[in-house]
Tab-separated table of C-alpha atoms in Angstrom:
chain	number	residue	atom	x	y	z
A	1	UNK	CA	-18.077	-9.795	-8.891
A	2	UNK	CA	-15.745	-10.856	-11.869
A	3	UNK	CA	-12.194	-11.633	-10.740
A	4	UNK	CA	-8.884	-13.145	-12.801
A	5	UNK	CA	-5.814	-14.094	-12.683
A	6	UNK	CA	-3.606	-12.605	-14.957
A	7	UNK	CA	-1.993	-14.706	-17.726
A	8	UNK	CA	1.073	-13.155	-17.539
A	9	UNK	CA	1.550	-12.455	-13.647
A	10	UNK	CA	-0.543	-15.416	-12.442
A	11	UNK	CA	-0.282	-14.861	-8.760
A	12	UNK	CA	-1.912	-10.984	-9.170
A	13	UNK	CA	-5.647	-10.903	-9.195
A	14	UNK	CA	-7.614	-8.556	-10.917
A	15	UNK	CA	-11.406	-6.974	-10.679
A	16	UNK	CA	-12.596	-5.819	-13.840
A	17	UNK	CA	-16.019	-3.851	-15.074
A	18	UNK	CA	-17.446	-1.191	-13.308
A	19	UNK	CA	-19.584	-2.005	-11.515
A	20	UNK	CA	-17.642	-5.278	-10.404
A	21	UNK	CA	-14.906	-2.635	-9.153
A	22	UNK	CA	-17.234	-0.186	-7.310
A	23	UNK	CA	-18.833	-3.031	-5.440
A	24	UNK	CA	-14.904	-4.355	-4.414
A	25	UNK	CA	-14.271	-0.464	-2.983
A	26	UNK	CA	-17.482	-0.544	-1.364
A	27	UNK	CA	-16.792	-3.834	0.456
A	28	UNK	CA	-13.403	-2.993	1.683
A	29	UNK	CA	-11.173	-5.015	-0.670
A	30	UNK	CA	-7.429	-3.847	-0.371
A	31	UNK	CA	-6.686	-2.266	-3.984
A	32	UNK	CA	-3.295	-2.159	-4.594
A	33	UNK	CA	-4.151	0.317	-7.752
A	34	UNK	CA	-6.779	0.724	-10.838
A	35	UNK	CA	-6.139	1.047	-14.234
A	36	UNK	CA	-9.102	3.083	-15.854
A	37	UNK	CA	-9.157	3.408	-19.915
A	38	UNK	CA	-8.473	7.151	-20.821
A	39	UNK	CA	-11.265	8.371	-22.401
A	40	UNK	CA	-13.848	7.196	-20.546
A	41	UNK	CA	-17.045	9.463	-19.853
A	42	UNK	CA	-19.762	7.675	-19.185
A	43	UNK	CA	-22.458	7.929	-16.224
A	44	UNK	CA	-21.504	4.734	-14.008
A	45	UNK	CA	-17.838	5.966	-14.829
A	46	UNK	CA	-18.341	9.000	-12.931
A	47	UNK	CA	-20.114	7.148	-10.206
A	48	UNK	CA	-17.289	5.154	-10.217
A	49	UNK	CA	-15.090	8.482	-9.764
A	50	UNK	CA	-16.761	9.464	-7.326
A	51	UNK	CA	-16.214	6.062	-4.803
A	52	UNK	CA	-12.414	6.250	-5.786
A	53	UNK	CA	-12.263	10.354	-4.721
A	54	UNK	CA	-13.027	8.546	-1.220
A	55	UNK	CA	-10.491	6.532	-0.870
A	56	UNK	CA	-6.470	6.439	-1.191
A	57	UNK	CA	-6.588	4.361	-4.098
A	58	UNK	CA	-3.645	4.594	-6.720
A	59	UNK	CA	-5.137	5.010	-10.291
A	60	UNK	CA	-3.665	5.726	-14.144
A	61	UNK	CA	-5.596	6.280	-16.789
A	62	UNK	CA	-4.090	4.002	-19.486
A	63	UNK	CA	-4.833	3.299	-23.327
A	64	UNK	CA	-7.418	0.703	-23.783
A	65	UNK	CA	-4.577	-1.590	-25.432
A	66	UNK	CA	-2.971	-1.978	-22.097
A	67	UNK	CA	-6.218	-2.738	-20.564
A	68	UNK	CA	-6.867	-5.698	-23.718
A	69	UNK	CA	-3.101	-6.795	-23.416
A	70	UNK	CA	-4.247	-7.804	-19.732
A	71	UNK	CA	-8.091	-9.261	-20.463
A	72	UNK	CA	-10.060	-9.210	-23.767
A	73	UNK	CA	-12.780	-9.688	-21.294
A	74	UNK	CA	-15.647	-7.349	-21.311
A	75	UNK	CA	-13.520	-5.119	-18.833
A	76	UNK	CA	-15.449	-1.266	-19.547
A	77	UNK	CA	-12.362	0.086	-19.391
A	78	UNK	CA	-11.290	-0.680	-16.159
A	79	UNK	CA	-9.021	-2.736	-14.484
A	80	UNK	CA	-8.077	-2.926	-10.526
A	81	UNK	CA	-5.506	-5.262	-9.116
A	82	UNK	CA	-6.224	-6.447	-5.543
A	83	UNK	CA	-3.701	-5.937	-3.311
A	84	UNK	CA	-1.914	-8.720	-1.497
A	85	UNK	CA	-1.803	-7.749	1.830
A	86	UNK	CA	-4.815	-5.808	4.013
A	87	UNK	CA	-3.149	-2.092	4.558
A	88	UNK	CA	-3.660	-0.796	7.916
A	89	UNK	CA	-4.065	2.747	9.536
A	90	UNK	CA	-1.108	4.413	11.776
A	91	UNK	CA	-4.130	6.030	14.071
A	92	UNK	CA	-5.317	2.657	14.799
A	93	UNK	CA	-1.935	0.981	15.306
A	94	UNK	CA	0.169	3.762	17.621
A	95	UNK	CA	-2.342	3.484	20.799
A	96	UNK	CA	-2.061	-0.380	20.654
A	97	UNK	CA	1.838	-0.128	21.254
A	98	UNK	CA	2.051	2.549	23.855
A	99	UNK	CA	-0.837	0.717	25.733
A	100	UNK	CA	1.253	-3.139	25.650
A	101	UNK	CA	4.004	-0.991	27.073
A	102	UNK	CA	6.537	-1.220	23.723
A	103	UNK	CA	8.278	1.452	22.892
A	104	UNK	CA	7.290	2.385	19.389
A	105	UNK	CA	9.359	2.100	16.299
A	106	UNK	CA	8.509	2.788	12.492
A	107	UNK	CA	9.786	3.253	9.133
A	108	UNK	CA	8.336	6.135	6.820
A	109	UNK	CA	8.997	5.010	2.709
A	110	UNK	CA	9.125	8.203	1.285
A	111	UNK	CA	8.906	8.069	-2.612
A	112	UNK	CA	11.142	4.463	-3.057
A	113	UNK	CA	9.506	3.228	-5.988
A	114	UNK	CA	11.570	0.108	-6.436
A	115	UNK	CA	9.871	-3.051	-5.843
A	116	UNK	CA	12.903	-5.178	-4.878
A	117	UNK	CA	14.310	-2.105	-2.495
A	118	UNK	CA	10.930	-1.825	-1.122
A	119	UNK	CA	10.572	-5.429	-0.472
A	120	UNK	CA	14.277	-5.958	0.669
A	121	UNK	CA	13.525	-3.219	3.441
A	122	UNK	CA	10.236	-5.139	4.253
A	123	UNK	CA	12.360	-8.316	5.197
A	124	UNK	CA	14.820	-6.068	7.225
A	125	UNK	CA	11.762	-4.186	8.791
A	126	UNK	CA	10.469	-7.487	10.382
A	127	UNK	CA	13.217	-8.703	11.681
A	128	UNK	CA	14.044	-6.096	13.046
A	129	UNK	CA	10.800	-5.734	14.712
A	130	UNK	CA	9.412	-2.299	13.829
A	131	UNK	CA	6.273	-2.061	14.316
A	132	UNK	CA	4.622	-0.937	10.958
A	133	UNK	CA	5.929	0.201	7.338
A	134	UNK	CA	4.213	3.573	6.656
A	135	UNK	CA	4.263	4.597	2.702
A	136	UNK	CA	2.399	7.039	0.325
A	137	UNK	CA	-0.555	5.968	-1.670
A	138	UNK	CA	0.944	7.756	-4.957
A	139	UNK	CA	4.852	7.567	-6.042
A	140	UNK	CA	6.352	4.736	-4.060
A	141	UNK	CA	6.382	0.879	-4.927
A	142	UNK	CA	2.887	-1.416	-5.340
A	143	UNK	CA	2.731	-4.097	-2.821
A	144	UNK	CA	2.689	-6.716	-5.451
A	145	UNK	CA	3.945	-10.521	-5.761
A	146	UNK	CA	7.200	-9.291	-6.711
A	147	UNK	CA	8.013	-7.357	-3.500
A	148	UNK	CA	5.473	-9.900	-1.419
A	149	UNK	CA	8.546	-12.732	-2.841
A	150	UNK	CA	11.369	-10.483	-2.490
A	151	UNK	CA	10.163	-9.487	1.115
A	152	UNK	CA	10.836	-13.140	1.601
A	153	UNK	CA	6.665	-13.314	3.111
A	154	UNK	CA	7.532	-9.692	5.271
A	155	UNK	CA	5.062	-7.710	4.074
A	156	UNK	CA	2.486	-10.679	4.632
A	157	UNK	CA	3.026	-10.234	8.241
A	158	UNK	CA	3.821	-6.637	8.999
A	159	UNK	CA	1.736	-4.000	9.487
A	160	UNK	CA	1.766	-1.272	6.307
A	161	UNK	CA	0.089	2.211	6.566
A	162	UNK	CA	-0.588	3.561	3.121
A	163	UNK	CA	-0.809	7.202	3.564
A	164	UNK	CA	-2.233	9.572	1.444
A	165	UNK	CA	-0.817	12.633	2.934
A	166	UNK	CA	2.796	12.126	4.115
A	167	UNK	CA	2.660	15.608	5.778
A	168	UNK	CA	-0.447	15.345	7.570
A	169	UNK	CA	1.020	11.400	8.834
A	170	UNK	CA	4.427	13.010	10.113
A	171	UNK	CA	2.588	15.768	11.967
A	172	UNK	CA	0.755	12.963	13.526
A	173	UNK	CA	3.351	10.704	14.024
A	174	UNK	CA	4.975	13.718	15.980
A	175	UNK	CA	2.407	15.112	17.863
A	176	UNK	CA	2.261	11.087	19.017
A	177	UNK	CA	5.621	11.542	20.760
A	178	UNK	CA	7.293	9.562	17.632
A	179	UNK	CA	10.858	11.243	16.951
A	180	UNK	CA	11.254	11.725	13.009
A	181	UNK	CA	14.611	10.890	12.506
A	182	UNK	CA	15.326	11.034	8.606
A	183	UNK	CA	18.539	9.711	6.871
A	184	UNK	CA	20.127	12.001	4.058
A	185	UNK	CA	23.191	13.077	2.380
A	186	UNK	CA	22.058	16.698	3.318
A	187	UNK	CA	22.833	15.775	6.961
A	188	UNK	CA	26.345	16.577	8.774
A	189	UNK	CA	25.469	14.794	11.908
A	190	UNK	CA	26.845	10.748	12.393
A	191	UNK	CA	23.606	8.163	12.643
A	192	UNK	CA	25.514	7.119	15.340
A	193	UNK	CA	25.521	10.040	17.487
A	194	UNK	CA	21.409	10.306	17.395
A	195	UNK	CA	19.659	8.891	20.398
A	196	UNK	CA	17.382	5.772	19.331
A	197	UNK	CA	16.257	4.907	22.108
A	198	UNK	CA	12.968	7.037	22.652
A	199	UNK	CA	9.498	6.267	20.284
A	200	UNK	CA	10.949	6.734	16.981
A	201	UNK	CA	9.992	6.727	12.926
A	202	UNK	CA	12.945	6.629	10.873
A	203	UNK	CA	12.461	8.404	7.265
A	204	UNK	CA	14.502	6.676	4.310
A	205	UNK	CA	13.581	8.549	0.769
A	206	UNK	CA	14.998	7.148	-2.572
A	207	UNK	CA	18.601	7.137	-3.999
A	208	UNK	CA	17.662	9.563	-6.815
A	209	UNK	CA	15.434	12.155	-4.795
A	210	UNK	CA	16.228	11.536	-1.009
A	211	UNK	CA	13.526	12.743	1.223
A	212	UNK	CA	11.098	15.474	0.318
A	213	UNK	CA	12.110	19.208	1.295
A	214	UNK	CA	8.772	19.444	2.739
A	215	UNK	CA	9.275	15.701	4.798
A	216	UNK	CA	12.692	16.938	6.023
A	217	UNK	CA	10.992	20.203	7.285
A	218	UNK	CA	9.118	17.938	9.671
A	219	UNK	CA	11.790	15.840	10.778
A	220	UNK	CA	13.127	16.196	14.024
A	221	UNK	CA	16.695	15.004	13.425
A	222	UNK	CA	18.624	14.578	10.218
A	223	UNK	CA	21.801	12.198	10.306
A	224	UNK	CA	24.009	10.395	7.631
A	225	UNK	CA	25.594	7.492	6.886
A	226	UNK	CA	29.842	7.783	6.042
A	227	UNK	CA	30.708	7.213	2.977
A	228	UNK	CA	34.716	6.463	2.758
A	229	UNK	CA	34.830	5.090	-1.209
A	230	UNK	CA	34.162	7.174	-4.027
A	231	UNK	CA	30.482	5.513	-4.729
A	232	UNK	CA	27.774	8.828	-3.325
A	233	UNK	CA	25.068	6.415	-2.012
A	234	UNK	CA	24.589	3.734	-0.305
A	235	UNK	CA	21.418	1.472	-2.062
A	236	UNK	CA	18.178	2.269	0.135
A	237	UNK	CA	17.738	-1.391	1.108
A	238	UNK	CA	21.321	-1.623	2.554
A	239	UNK	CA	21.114	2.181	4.175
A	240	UNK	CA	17.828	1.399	5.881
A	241	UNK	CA	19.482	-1.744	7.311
A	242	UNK	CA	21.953	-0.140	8.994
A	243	UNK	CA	19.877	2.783	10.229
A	244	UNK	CA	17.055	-0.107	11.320
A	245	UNK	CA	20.135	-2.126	13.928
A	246	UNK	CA	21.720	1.118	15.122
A	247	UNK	CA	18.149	1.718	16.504
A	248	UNK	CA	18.283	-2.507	17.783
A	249	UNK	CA	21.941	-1.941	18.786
A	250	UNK	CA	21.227	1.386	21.012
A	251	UNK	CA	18.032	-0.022	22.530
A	252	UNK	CA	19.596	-3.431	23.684
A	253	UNK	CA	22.864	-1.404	25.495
C-alpha cells in the first residue's frame, strides 16, 4: 500500500493509486476525505466507486493539477488523506453510557466548516466532559492536523461520530431519550431557563447558516444566547462554550 507524507503539510498522510486506496477502505483505515481526478472513467475506477458508495467517505473530484501539486507520483488520479483520529459510531457509544450509569451528554456540529472553530470547540468539548462530538460526513470541517493542534490534542482523545445523515442521527439520538437542545438566533427562550440536567445533545450550527431548518424541526428545545452590544453573533467556538458550562453549571447545583 503506497503512503506519503505531504511536502507541504508534513504531518498529513496520504494513500495514493487505486488500488492502494480501495485496499485502505477495505481494511478499515479512517479517511478523513479523497481527492479523485475529474475525468476519470476507467474499470478499477468504478470498482473503486463502488467501495466508496459504501461508506461515509468525503470525496471531490479535483483537476489532475491539484492532484500533481500534491505527488508527481504515479497517483491514477487519486488521492485520500488518512484521517488522524479513528471516528466512532453514536449506536455503539450511547448504550455504553447509560449502562456505567452517566448521564449522557453530546454535541451535534451541524455544518461548522471552520477548522480552528471546530477544533476550539473540541478542546472545550473535553473538558467539559461530553461524551462524544457528533458531525456530518459532507459540509463541516476535516479532522486534520490543523484542528488536531488547535484542539490542543482534544480530538485525539474524544470520541467523534461522523454521520452521514444528520436527520436519521437526531431521530436516533431522540428516540435514545437524548433531549436536542439547539442554540439559535431564531430562538426567544434564555439558555438559561432550559433544563440541562436530563440526557442531552446540544446542536450548535455555523455563524453564517445557523442550524438547518430541517435539524431545528427535530430539536426538542430551541434557546439563545443575549446579545447586549451591537455585534449579531457570538463566534461558534465561544457560543458553544457557554452553552457546554450552563449544562456543567446546572448539573453540579
Amino acid at each position: 500500500m503506497a503512503y506519503y507524507k505531504t511536502k507541504q503539510r508534513p504531518e498529513k498522510e496520504m494513500i495514493f493509486g487505486i488500488r492502494a486506496v480501495i485496499e485502505a477502505i477495505q481494511a478499515g483505515k479512517d479517511i478523513d476525505k479523497i481527492f479523485i481526478r475529474r475525468d476519470m472513467t476507467n474499470e478499477l475506477s468504478r470498482e473503486l466507486f463502488t467501495v466508496i458508495r459504501e461508506t461515509v467517505i468525503p470525496v471531490q473530484k479535483v483537476p489532475v493539477e491539484k492532484l500533481n501539486r500534491l505527488t508527481m507520483k504515479n497517483h491514477q488520479g487519486v488521492i485520500a488523506f488518512i484521517s488522524p483520529v479513528t471516528y466512532q459510531r453514536i449506536e455503539d457509544i450511547i448504550p455504553g453510557i447509560y449502562e456505567s450509569g452517566r448521564n449522557p451528554f453530546f454535541v451535534v456540529l451541524d455544518g461548522i466548516t471552520d477548522v480552528r472553530n471546530f477544533g476550539a470547540i473540541a478542546r472545550t468539548c473535553e473538558c467539559a466532559g461530553i461524551d462524544a462530538i457528533i458531525i456530518p460526513a459532507k459540509g463541516g470541517a476535516p479532522i486534520n492536523a490543523d484542528a488536531v493542534k488547535t484542539s490542543a490534542g482534544a480530538l485525539l482523545s474524544i470520541p467523534v461520530c461522523r454521520e452521514e445523515n444528520l436527520v436519521e442521527t437526531l431521530k436516533f439520538l431522540s428516540a435514545s431519550g437524548i433531549k436536542l437542545v439547539a442554540a439559535t438566533e431564531k430562538a426567544t427562550e434564555n439558555y438559561t431557563k432550559t433544563n440541562f440536567t436530563d440526557p442531552v445533545a446540544i446542536v450548535m450550527g455555523s455563524e453564517e447558516d445557523g442550524v438547518a431548518p430541517e435539524h431545528l424541526q427535530l430539536c426538542d428545545e430551541m434557546v439563545r444566547i443575549p446579545l447586549l452590544g451591537n455585534i449579531g453573533s457570538l463566534n461558534v467556538s465561544v457560543a458553544a462554550g457557554v452553552m457546554l458550562y450552563e449544562v456543567i453549571r446546572q448539573r453540579e447545583n
